[in-house]
Tab-separated table of C-alpha atoms in Angstrom:
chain	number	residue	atom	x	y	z
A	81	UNK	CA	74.353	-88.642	34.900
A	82	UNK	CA	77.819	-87.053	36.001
A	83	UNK	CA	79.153	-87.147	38.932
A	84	UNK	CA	80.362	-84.656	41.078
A	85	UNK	CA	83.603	-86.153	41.723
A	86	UNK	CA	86.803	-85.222	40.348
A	87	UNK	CA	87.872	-88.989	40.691
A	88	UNK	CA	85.534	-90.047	37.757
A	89	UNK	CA	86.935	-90.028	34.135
A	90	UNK	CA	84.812	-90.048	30.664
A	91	UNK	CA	87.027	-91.589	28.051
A	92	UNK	CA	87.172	-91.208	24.595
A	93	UNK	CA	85.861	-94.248	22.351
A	94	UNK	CA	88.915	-93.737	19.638
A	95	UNK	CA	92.312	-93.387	21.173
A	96	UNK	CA	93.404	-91.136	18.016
A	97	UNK	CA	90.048	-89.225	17.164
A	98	UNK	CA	89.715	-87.052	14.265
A	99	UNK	CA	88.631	-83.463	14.310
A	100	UNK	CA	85.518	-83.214	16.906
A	101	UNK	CA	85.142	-86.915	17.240
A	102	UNK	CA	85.094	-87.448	20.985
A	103	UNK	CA	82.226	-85.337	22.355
A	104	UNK	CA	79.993	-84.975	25.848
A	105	UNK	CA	76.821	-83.875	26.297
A	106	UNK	CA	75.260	-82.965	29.375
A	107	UNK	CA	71.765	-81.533	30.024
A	108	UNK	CA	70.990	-79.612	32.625
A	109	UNK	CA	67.343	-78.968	34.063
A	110	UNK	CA	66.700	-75.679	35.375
A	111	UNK	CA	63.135	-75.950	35.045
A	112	UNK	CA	62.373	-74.806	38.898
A	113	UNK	CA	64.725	-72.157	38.732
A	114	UNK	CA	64.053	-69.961	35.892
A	115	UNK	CA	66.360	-67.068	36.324
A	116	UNK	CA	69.603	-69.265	37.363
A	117	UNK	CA	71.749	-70.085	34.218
A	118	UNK	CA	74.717	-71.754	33.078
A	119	UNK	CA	77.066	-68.843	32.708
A	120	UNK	CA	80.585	-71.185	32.556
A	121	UNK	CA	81.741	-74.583	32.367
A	122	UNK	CA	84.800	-75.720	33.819
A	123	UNK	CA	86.678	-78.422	32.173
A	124	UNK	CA	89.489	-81.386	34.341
A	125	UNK	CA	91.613	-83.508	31.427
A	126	UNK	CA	94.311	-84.986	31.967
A	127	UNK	CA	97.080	-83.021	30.379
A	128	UNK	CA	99.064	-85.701	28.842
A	129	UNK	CA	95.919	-87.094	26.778
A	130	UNK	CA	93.813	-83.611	26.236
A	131	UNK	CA	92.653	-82.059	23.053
A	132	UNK	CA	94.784	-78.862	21.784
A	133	UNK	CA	91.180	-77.119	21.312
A	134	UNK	CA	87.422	-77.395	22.927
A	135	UNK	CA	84.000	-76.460	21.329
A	136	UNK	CA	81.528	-76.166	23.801
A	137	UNK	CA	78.103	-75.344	22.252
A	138	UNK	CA	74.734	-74.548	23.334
A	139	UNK	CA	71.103	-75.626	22.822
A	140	UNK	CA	67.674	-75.395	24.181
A	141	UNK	CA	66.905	-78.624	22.479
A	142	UNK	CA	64.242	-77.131	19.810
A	143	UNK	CA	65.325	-75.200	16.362
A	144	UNK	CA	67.031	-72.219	17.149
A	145	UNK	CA	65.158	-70.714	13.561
A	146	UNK	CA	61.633	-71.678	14.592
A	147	UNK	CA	60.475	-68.209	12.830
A	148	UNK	CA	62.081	-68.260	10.064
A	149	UNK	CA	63.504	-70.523	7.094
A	150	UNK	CA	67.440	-70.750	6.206
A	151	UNK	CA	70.555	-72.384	7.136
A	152	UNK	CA	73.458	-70.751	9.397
A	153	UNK	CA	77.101	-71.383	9.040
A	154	UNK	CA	79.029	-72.498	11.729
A	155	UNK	CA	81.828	-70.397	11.576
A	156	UNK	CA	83.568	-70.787	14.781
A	157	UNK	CA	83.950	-74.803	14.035
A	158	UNK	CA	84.138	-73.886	10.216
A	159	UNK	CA	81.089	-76.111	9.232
A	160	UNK	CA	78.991	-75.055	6.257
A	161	UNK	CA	75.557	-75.554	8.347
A	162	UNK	CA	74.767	-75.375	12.149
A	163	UNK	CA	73.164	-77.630	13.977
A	164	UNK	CA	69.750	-76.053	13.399
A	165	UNK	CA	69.516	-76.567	17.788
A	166	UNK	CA	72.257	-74.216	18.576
A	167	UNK	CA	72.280	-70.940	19.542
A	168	UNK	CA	76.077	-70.168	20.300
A	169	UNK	CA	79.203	-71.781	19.703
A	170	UNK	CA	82.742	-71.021	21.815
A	171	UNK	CA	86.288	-71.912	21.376
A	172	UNK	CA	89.006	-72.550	23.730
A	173	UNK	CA	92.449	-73.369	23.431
A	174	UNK	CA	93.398	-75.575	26.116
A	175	UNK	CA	95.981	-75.226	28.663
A	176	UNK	CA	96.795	-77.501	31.857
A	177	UNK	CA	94.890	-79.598	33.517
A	178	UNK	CA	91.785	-77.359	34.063
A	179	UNK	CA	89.982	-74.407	32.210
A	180	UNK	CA	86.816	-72.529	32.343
A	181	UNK	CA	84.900	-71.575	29.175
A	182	UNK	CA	83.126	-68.318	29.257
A	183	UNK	CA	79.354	-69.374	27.879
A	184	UNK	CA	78.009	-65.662	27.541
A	185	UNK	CA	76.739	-64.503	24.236
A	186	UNK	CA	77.544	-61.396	22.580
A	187	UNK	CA	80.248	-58.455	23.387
A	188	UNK	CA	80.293	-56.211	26.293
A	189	UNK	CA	82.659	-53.960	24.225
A	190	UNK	CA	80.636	-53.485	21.336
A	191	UNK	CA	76.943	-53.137	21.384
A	192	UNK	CA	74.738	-52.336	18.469
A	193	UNK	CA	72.651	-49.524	18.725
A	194	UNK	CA	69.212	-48.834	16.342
A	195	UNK	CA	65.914	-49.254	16.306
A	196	UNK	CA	64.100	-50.602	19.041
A	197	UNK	CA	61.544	-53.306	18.047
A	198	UNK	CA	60.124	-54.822	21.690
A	199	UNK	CA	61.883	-54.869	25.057
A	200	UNK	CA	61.350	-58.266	27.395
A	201	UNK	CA	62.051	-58.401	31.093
A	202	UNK	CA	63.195	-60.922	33.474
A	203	UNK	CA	64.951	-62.600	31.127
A	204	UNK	CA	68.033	-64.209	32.694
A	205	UNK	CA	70.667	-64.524	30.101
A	206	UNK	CA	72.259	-62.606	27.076
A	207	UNK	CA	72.000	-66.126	25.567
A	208	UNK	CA	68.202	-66.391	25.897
A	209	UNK	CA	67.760	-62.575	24.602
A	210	UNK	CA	69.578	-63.735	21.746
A	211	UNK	CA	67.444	-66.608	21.182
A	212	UNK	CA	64.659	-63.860	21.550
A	213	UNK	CA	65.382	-62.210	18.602
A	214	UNK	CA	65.872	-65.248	16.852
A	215	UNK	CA	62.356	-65.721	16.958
A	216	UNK	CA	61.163	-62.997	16.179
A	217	UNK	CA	63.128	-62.337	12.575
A	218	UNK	CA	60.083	-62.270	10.640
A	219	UNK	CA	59.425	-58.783	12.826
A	220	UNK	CA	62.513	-57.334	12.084
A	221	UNK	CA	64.530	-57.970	14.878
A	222	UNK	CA	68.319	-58.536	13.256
A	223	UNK	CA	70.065	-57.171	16.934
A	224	UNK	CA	70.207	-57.360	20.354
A	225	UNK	CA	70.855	-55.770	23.461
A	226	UNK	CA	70.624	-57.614	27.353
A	227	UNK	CA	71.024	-55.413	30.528
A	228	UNK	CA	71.330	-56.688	34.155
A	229	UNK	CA	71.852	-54.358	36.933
A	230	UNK	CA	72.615	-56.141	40.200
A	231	UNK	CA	70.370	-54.153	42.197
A	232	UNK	CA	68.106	-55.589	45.394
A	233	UNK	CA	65.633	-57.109	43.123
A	234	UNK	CA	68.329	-58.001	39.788
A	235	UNK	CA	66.894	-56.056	37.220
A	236	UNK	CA	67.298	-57.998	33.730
A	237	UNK	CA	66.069	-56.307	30.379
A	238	UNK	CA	66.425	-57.818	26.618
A	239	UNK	CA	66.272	-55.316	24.299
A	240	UNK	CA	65.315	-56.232	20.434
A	241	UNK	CA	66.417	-54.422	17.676
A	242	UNK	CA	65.852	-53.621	13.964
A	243	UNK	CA	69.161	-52.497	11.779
A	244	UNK	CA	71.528	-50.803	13.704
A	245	UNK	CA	75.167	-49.592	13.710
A	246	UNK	CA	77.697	-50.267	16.351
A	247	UNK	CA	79.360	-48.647	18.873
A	248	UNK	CA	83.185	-49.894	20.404
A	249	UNK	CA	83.855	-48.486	23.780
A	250	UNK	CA	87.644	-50.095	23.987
A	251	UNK	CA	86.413	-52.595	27.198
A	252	UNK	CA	83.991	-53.536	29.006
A	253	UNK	CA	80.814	-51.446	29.487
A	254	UNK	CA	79.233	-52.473	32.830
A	255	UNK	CA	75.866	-54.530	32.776
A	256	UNK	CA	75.682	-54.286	29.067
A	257	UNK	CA	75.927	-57.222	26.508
A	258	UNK	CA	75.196	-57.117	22.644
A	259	UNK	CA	75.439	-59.197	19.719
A	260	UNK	CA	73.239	-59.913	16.354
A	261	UNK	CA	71.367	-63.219	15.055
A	262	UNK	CA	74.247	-64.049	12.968
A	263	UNK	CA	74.625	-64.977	9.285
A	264	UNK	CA	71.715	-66.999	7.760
A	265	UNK	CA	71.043	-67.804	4.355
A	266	UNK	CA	67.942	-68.352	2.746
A	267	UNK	CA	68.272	-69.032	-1.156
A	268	UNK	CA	69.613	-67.908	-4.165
A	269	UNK	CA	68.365	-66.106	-7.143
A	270	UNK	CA	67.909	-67.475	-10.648
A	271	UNK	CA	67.156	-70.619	-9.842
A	272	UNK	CA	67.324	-71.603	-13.380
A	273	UNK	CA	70.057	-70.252	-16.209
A	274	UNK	CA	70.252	-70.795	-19.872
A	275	UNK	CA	73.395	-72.104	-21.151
A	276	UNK	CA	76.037	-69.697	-22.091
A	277	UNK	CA	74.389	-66.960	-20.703
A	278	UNK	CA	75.512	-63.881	-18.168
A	279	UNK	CA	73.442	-64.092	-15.679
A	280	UNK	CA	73.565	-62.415	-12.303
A	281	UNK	CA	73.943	-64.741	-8.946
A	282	UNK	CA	71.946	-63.545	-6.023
A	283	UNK	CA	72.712	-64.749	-2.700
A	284	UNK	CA	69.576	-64.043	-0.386
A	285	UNK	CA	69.568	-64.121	3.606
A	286	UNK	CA	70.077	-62.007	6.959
A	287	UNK	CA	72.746	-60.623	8.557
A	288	UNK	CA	75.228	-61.036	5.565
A	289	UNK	CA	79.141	-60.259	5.654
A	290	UNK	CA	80.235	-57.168	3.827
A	291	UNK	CA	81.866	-57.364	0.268
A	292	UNK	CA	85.152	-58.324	1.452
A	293	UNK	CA	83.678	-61.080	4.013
A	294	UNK	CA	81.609	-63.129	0.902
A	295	UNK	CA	82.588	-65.730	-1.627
A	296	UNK	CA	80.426	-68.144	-3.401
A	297	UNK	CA	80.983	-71.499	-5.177
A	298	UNK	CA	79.028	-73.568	-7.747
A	299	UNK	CA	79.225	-77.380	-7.164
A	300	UNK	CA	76.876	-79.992	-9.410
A	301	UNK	CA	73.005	-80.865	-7.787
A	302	UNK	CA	73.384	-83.191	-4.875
A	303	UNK	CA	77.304	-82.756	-4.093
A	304	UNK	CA	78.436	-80.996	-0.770
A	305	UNK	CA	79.974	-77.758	-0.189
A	306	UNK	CA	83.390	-79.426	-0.166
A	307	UNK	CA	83.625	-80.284	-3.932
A	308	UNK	CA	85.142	-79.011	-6.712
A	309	UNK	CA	83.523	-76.411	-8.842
A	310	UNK	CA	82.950	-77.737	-12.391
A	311	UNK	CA	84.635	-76.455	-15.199
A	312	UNK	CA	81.451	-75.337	-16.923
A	313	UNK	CA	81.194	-72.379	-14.927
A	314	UNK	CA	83.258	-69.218	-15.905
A	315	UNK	CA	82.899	-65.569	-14.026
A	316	UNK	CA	83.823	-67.591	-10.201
A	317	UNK	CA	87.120	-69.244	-10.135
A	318	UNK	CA	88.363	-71.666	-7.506
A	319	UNK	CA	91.890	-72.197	-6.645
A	320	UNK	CA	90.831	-75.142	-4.982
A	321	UNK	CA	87.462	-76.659	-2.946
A	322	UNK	CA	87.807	-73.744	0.091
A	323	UNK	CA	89.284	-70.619	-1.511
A	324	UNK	CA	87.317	-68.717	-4.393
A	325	UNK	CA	86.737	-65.017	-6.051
A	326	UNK	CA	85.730	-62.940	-6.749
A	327	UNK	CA	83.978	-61.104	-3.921
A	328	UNK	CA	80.305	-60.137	-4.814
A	329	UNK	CA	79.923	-56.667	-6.932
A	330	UNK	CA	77.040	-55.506	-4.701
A	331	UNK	CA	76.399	-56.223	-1.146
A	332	UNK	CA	73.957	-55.846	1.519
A	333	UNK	CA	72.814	-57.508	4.660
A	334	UNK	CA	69.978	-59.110	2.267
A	335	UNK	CA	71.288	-59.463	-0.829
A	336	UNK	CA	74.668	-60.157	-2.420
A	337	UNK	CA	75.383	-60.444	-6.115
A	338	UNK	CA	77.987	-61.775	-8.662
A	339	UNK	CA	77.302	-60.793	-11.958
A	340	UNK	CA	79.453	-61.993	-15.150
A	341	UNK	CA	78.544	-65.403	-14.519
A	342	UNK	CA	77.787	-68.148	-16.901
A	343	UNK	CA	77.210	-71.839	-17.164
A	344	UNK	CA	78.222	-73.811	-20.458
């Protein structure tokens, strides 16, 4: 187990790691005290061997999708998938010797605002209301709302939510923290296409970008997400393996679609 000690080191296996190679993972039990949480971690390196960036991510250890089937890209660490355990994901740039990383989910400057599904109490983090509505997708909840007010007996409310819009207040609105279950994809539609034939490409899942925030690339049965598009598909163009257009013609947080597209 760690330490308390600021005298003990954890080294790195590889002296030159690649991208996200050196990692630590530390579990902490708060099993007898259910309404403490790990809001923060504080990080000691030693500044002349430190990493110019830290991704600290968090997991209660079971499928963050238990309700629901699909995949979720990791955006802030620019994976295709997610570690189907995680709930959030932060990134710090690192400065000096020491630095704290903020572990709170959601925004306190914008909060979405819509249909109110179910409302829990007691629960003790905006990470676990998160992970609330998370599992309970298949009812409809696609946001989230978690109020604490630091009264005499800590009053802490998790409000679920249906579609919504958002609302930016320019900073911080007190006791208040929002968010949304994120992007998750859950097929595609044909899943079969004859030969030189228009077809239309449907992209199904929740929570998806708008037009401008969606691309999509063919690769060949049983390559990754990284290779090249073949030749044989016209209607999607690649300039290379990461950037490719066009954006989809229609677009919803269900459904987007590239039509023109053909397979020879």
């Amino acid at each position: 187990g760690l330490v308390a000690s600021n005298q003990t080191e954890w080294w790195s296996y590889c002296h030159k790691c690649e991208v996200e190679a050196a990692k630590i993972s530390m579990v902490v039990d708060l099993a007898e005290q259910p309404i403490c949480v790990v809001g923060s971690v504080r990080v000691y390196q030693d500044p002349e061997n430190s990493p110019q960036t830290v991704f600290v991510a968090r997991s209660s250890g079971r499928s963050a999708l238990m309700a629901v089937e699909g995949v979720r890209p990791d955006v802030v660490r620019q994976h295709t998938i997610m570690d189907p355990t995680i709930t959030e994901v932060w990134r710090h740039s690192t400065a000096g010797s020491s630095f704290c990383v903020d572990l709170t989910c959601g925004s306190s400057s914008e909060l979405p605002y819509g249909g109110l599904l179910r409302s829990f109490t007691g629960v003790p983090s905006a990470c676990h209301c998160k992970q609330l509505c998370m599992d309970n997708i298949i009812e409809g909840c696609r946001t989230w709302r978690w109020y604490v007010e630091p009264d005499e007996h800590t009053h802490m409310i998790c409000f679920l939510q249906t579609q919504s819009y958002s609302v930016s207040y320019g900073g911080s609105r007190a006791g208040w923290v929002g968010g949304d279950v994120g992007v998750i994809v859950q097929g595609f539609e044909p899943q079969t296409a004859d030969p030189s034939q228009e077809f239309a490409l449907s992209v199904l899942g929740i929570g998806l970008p708008n037009l401008s925030g969606q691309r999509v690339k063919l690769v060949t049965a049983g390559s990754g997400c990284a290779s090249t598009q073949p030749p044989q598909v016209t209607g999607i163009g690649c300039v290379d393996a990461a950037i490719c257009g066009p954006g989809p013609a229609d677009a919803s947080q269900e459904r987007a679609t590239w039509r023109g597209v053909t397979l020879t």
